[in-house]
mmCIF file of C-alpha atoms and ligand atoms in Angstrom:
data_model
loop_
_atom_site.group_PDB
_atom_site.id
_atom_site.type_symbol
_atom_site.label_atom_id
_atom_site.label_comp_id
_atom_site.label_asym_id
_atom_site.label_seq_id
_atom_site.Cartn_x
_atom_site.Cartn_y
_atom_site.Cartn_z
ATOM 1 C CA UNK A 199 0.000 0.000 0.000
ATOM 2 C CA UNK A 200 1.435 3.430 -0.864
ATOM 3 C CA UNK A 201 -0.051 6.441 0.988
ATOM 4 C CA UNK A 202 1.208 10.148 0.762
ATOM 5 C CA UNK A 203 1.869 11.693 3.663
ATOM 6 C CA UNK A 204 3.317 14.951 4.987
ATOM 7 C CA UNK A 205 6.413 15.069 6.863
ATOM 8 C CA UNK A 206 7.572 17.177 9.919
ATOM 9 C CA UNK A 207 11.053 16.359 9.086
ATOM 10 C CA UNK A 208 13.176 14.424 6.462
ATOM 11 C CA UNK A 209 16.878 15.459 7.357
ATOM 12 C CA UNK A 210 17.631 13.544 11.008
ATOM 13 C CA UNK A 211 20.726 13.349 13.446
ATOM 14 C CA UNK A 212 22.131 10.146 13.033
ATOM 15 C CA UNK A 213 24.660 8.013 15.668
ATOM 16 C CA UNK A 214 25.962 5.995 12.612
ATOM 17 C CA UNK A 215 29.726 6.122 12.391
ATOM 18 C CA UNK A 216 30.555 7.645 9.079
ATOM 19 C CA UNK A 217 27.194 10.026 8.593
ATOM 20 C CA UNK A 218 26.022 12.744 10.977
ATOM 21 C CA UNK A 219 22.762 12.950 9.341
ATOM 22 C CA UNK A 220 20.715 10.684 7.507
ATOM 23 C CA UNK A 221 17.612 11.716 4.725
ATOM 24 C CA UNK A 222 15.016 9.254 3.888
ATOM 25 C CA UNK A 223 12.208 10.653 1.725
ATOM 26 C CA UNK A 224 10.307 7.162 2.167
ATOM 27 C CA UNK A 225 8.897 5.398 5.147
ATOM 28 C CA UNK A 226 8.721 1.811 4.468
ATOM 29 C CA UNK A 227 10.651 -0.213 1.814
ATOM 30 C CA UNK A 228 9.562 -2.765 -0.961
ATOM 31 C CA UNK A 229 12.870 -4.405 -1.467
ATOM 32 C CA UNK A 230 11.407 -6.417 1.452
ATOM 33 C CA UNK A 231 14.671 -7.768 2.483
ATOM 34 C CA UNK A 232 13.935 -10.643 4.937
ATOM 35 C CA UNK A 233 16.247 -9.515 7.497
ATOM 36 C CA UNK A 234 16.050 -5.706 7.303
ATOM 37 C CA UNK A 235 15.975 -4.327 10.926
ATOM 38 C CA UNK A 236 14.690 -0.690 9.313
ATOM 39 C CA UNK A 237 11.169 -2.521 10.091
ATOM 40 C CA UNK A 238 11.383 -0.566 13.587
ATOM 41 C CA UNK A 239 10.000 1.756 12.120
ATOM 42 C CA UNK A 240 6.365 0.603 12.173
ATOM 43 C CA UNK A 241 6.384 1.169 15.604
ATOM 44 C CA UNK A 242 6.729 4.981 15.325
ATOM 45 C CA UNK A 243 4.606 5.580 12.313
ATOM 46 C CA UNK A 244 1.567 2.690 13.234
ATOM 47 C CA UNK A 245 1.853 0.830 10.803
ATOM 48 C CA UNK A 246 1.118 -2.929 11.402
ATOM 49 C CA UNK A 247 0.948 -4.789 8.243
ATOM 50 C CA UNK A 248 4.200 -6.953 7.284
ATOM 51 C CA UNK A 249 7.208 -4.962 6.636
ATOM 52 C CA UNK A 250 8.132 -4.158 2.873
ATOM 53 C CA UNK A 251 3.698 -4.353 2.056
ATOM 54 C CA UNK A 252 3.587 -0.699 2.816
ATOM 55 C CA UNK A 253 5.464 2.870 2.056
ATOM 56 C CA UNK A 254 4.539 6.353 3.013
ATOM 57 C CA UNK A 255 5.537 8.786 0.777
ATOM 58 C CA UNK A 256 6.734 12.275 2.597
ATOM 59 C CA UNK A 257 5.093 14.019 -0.734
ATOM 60 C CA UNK A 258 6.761 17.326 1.045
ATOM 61 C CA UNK A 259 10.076 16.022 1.543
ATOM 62 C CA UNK A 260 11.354 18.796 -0.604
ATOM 63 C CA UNK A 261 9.943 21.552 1.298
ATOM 64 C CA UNK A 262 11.071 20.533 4.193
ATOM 65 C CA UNK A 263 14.308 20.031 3.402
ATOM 66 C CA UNK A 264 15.225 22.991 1.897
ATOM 67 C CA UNK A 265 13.962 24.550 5.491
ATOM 68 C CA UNK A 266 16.069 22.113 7.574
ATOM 69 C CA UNK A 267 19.095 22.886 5.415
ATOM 70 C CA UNK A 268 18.507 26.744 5.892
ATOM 71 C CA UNK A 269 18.655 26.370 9.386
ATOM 72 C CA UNK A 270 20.946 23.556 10.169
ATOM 73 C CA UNK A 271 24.607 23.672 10.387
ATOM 74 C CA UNK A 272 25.829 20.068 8.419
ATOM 75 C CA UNK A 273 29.148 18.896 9.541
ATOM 76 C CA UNK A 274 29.529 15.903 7.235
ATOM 77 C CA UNK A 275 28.170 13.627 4.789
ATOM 78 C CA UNK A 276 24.773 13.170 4.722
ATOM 79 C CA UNK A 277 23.573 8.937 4.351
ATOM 80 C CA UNK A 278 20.730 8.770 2.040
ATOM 81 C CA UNK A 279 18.478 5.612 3.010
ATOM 82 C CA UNK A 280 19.169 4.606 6.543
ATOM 83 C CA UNK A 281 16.032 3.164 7.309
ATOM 84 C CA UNK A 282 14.403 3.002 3.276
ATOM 85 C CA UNK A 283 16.057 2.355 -0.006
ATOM 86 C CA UNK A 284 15.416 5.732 -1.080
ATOM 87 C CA UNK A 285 15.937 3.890 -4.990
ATOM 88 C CA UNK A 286 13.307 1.842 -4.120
ATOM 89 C CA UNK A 287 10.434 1.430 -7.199
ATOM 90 C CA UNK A 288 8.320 4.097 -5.589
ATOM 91 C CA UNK A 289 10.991 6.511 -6.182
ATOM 92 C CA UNK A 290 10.487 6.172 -9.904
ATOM 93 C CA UNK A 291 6.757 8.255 -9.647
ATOM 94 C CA UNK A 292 7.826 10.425 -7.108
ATOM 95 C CA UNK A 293 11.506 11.054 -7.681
ATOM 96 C CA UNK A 294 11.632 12.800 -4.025
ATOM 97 C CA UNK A 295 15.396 11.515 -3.665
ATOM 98 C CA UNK A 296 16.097 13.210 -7.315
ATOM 99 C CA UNK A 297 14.942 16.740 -5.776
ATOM 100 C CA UNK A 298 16.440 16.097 -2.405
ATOM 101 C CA UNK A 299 19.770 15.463 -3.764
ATOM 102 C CA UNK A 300 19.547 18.600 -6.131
ATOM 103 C CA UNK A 301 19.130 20.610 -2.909
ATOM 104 C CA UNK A 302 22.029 18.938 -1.335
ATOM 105 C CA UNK A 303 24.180 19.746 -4.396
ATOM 106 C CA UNK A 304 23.051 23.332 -4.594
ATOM 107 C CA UNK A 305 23.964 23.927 -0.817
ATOM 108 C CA UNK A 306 27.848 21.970 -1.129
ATOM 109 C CA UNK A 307 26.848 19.518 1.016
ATOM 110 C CA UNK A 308 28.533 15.790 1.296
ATOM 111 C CA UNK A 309 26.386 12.934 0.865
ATOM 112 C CA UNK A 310 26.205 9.317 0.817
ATOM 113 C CA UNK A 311 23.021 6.993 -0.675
ATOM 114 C CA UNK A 312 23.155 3.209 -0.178
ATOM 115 C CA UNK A 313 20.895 1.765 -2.289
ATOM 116 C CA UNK A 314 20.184 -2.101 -3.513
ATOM 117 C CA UNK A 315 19.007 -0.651 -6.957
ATOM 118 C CA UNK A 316 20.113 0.376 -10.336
ATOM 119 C CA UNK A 317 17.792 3.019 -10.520
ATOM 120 C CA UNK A 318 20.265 4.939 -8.759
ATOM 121 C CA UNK A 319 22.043 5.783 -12.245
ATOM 122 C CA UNK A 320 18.260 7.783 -13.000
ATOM 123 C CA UNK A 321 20.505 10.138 -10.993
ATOM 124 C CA UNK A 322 23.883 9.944 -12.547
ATOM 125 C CA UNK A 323 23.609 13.390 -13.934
ATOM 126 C CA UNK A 324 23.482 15.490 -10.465
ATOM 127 C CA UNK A 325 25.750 12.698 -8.463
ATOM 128 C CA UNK A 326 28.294 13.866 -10.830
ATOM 129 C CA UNK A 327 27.747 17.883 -10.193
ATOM 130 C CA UNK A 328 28.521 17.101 -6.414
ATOM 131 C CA UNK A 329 31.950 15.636 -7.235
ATOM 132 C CA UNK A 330 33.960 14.760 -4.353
ATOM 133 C CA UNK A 331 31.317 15.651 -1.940
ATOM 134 C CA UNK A 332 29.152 12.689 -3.345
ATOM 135 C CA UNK A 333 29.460 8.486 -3.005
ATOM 136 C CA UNK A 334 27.457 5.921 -3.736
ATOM 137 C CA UNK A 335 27.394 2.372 -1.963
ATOM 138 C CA UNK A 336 25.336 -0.630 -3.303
ATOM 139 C CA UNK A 337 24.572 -3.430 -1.047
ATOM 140 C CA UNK A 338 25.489 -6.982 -1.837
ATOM 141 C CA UNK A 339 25.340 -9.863 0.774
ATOM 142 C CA UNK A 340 25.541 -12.707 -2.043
ATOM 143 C CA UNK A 341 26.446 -13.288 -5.349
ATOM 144 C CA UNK A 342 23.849 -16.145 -6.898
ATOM 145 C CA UNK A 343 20.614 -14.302 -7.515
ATOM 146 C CA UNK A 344 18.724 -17.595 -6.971
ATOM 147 C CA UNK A 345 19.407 -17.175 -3.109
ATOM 148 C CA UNK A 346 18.995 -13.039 -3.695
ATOM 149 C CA UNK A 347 15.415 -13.316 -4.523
ATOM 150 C CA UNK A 348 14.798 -15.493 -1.071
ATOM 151 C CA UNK A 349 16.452 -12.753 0.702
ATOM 152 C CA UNK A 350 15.969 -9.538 -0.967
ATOM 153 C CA UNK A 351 12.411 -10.301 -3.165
ATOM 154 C CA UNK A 352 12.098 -6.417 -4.645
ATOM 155 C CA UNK A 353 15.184 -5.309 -4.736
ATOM 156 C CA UNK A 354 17.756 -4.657 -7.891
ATOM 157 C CA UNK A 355 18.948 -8.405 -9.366
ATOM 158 C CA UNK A 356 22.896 -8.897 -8.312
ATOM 159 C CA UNK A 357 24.031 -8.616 -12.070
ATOM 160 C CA UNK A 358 22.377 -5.073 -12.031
ATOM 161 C CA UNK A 359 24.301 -4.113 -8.568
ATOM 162 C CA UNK A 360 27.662 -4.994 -10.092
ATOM 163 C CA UNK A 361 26.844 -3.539 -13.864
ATOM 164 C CA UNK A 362 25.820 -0.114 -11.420
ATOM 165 C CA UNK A 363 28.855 -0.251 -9.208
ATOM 166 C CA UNK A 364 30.809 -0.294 -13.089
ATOM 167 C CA UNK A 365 28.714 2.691 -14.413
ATOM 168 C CA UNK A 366 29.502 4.835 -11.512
ATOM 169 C CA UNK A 367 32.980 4.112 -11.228
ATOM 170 C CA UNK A 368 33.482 5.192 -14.866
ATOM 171 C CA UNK A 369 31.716 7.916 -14.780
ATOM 172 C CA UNK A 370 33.891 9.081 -12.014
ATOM 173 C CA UNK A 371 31.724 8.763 -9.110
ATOM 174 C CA UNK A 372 33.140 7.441 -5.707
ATOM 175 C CA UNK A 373 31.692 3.945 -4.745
ATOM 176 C CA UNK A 374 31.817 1.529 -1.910
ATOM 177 C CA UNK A 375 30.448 -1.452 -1.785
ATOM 178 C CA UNK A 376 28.651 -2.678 1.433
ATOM 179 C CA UNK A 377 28.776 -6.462 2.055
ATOM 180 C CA UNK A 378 25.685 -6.425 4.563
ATOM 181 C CA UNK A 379 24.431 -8.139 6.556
ATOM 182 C CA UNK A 380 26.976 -10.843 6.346
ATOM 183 C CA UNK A 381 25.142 -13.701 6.549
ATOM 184 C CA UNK A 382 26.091 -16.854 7.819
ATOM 185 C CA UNK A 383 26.658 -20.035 5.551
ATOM 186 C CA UNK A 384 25.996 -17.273 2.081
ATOM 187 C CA UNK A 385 28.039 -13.934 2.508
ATOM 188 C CA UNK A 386 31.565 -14.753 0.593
ATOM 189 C CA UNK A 387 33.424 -11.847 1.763
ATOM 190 C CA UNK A 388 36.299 -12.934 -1.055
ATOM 191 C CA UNK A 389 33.961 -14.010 -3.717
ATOM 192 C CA UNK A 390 32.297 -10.287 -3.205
ATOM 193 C CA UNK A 391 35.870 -8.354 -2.856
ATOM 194 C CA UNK A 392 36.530 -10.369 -6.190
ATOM 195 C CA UNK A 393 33.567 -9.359 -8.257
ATOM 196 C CA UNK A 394 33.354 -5.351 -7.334
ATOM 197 C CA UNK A 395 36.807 -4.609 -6.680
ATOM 198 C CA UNK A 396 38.091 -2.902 -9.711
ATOM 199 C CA UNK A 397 34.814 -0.435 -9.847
ATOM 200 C CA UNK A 398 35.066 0.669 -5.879
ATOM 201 C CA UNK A 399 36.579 2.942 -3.919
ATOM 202 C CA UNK A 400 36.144 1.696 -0.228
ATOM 203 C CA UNK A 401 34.168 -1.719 1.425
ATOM 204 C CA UNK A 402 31.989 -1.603 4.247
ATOM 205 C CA UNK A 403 30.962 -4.609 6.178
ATOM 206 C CA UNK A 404 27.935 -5.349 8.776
ATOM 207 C CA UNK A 405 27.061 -8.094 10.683
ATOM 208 C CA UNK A 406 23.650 -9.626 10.595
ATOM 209 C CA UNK A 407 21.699 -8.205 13.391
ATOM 210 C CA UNK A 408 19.255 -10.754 14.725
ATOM 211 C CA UNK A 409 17.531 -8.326 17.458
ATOM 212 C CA UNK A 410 14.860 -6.713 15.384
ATOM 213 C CA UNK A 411 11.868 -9.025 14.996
ATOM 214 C CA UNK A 412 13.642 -10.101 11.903
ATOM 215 C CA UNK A 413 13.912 -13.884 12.752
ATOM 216 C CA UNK A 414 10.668 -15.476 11.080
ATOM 217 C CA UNK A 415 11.673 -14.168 7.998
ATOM 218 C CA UNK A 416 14.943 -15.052 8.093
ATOM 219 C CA UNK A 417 14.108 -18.715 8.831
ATOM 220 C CA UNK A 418 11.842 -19.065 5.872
ATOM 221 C CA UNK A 419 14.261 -17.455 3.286
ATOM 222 C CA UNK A 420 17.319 -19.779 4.904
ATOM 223 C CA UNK A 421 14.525 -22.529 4.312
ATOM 224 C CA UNK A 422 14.150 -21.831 0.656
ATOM 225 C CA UNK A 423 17.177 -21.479 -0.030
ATOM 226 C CA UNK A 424 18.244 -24.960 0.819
ATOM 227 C CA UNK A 425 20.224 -23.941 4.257
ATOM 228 C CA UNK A 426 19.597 -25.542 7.555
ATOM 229 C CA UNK A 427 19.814 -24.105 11.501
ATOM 230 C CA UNK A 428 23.541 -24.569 11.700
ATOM 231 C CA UNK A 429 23.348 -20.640 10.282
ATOM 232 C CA UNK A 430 21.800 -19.633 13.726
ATOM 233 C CA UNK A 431 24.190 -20.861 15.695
ATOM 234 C CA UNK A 432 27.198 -19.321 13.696
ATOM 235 C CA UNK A 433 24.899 -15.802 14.227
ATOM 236 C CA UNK A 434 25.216 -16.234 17.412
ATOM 237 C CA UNK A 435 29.411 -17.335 17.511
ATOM 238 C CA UNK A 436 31.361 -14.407 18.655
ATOM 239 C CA UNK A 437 34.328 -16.586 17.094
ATOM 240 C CA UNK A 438 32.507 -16.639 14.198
ATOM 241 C CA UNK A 439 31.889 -12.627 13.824
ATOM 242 C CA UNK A 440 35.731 -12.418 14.724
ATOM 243 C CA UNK A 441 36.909 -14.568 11.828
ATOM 244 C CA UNK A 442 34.668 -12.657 9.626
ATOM 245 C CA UNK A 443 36.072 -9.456 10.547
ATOM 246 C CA UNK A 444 39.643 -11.248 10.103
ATOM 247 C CA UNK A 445 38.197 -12.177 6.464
ATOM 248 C CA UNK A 446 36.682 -8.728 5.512
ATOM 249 C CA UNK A 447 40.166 -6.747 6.697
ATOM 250 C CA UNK A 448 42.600 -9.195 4.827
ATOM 251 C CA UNK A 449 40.396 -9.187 1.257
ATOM 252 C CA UNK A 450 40.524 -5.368 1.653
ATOM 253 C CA UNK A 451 44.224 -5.242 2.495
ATOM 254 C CA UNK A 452 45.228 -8.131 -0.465
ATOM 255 C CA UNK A 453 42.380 -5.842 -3.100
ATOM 256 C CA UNK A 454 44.571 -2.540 -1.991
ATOM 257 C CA UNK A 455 40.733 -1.484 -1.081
ATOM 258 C CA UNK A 456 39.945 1.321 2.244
ATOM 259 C CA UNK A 457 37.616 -0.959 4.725
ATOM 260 C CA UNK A 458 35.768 1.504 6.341
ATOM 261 C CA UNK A 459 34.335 -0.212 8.951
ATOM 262 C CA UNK A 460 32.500 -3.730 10.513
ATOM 263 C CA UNK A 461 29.391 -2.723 11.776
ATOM 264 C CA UNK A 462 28.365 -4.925 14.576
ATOM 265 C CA UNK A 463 24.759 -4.582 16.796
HETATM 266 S S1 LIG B 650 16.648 -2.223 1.059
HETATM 267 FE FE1 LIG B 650 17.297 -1.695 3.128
HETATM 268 S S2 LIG B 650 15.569 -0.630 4.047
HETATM 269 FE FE2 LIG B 650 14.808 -1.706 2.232
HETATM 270 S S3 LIG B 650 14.018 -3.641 3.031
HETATM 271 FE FE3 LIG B 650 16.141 -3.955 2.347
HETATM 272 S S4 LIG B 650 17.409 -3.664 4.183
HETATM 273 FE FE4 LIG B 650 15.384 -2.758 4.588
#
């Protein structure tokens, strides 16, 4: 269900690491990624139907923007999508993200979008305008696209991340990928490093965060794809999480790539 709403704000404060602020134009998200933990959100905004059936479109995002930025003093890069794909479909009537991202341009400020979709190149023409002070990250947590549509049902195939992550690059836009959530007994930290390296800039990794109401979902996309419960246990490992920080930080170092960070919950 897609309603149009009217938001108070659109530009937050945000405690991640690398972004001070975050901007999501969207409530909601269709890429319906079985273990997204963004579904917190329903709490705040009443929502009660199954996370990724339902997004709320801040129809004034604009407006409200370009009021927050007059008043608010940005000290670094704004994240674009936090708790939405801000690429999601939906963004292809209302291209809110487009405008929000012209404003952001306009007033020199640094930004950041992580996305899961190729319709992030829509936008190719004003990333460019911001230069340095603009990077885009595409998700990936797996490379076969048979175990990508258990996972992440609406979101971008993995052929169209990579061709994306390509486009950008040679068009001279910074790029990162993100290998999140790592998820046990799939995410191939190496196998990922291998297939984007040459068209990014930087790697993030996350951990999968199981403390979100997330599990249900999570055990029925493991299920189709063929996995059993020894995944759950590994989530749980703090050995395991170690070695895959060991993993992530050696690919980077042997791909001559900046890791940025492990995100654990
Ligand atoms: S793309 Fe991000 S916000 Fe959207 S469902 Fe997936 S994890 Fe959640």
């Amino acid at each position: 269900m897609i309603r149009e709403t009217n938001a108070k704000v659109v530009l937050q404060k945000s405690r991640l690491p690398e972004s001070p602020y975050c901007l999501n134009p969207y409530v909601g998200c269709t890429h319906r990624c079985s273990y997204c933990y963004a579904r917190f959100m329903r709490r705040f905004t009443g929502h009660s139907e199954p996370w990724g059936s339902f997004v709320d479109v801040k129809v004034n995002a604009p407006d409200v923007l370009s009021r927050q930025l007059a008043r608010t003093q940005i000290s670094g890069p704004v994240l674009i999508g936090s708790v939405c794909d801000a690429y999601q479909p939906v963004e292809k009537r209302y291209g809110l993200t487009r405008v929000c991202i012209k404003q952001l341009v306009a007033n020199d400020i640094p930004f950041s979008v992580l996305t899961k979709s190729r319709l992030v190149l829509r936008d190719l023409d004003i990333i460019r305008m911001a230069g340095k002070n603009a990077s885009v990250g595409i998700s990936i947590a797996m490379l076969d696209d048979s175990i990508r549509r258990n996972f992440e049902p609406g979101a971008s195939a993995i052929q169209d991340r990579l061709n994306t992550l390509e486009e950008l690059h040679k068009n001279g836009v910074q790029t990162y990928v993100f290998i999140g959530p790592i998820l046990p007994k799939i995410t191939n930290i190496q196998a990922i490093i291998d297939a984007t390296g040459s068209f990014v800039d930087e790697v993030w990794g996350e951990a999968l965060n199981m403390r979100c109401g997330n599990r249900a979902d999570l055990v029925e996309a493991y299920t189709s794809s063929g996995l059993s419960c020894e995944w759950q246990q590994l989530a749980k490992s703090e050995q395991f999480w170690k070695e895959m920080a060991t993993t992530l930080t050696q690919a980077c170092q042997s791909a001559n790539l900046r890791q940025v960070g492990f995100y654990r919950h």
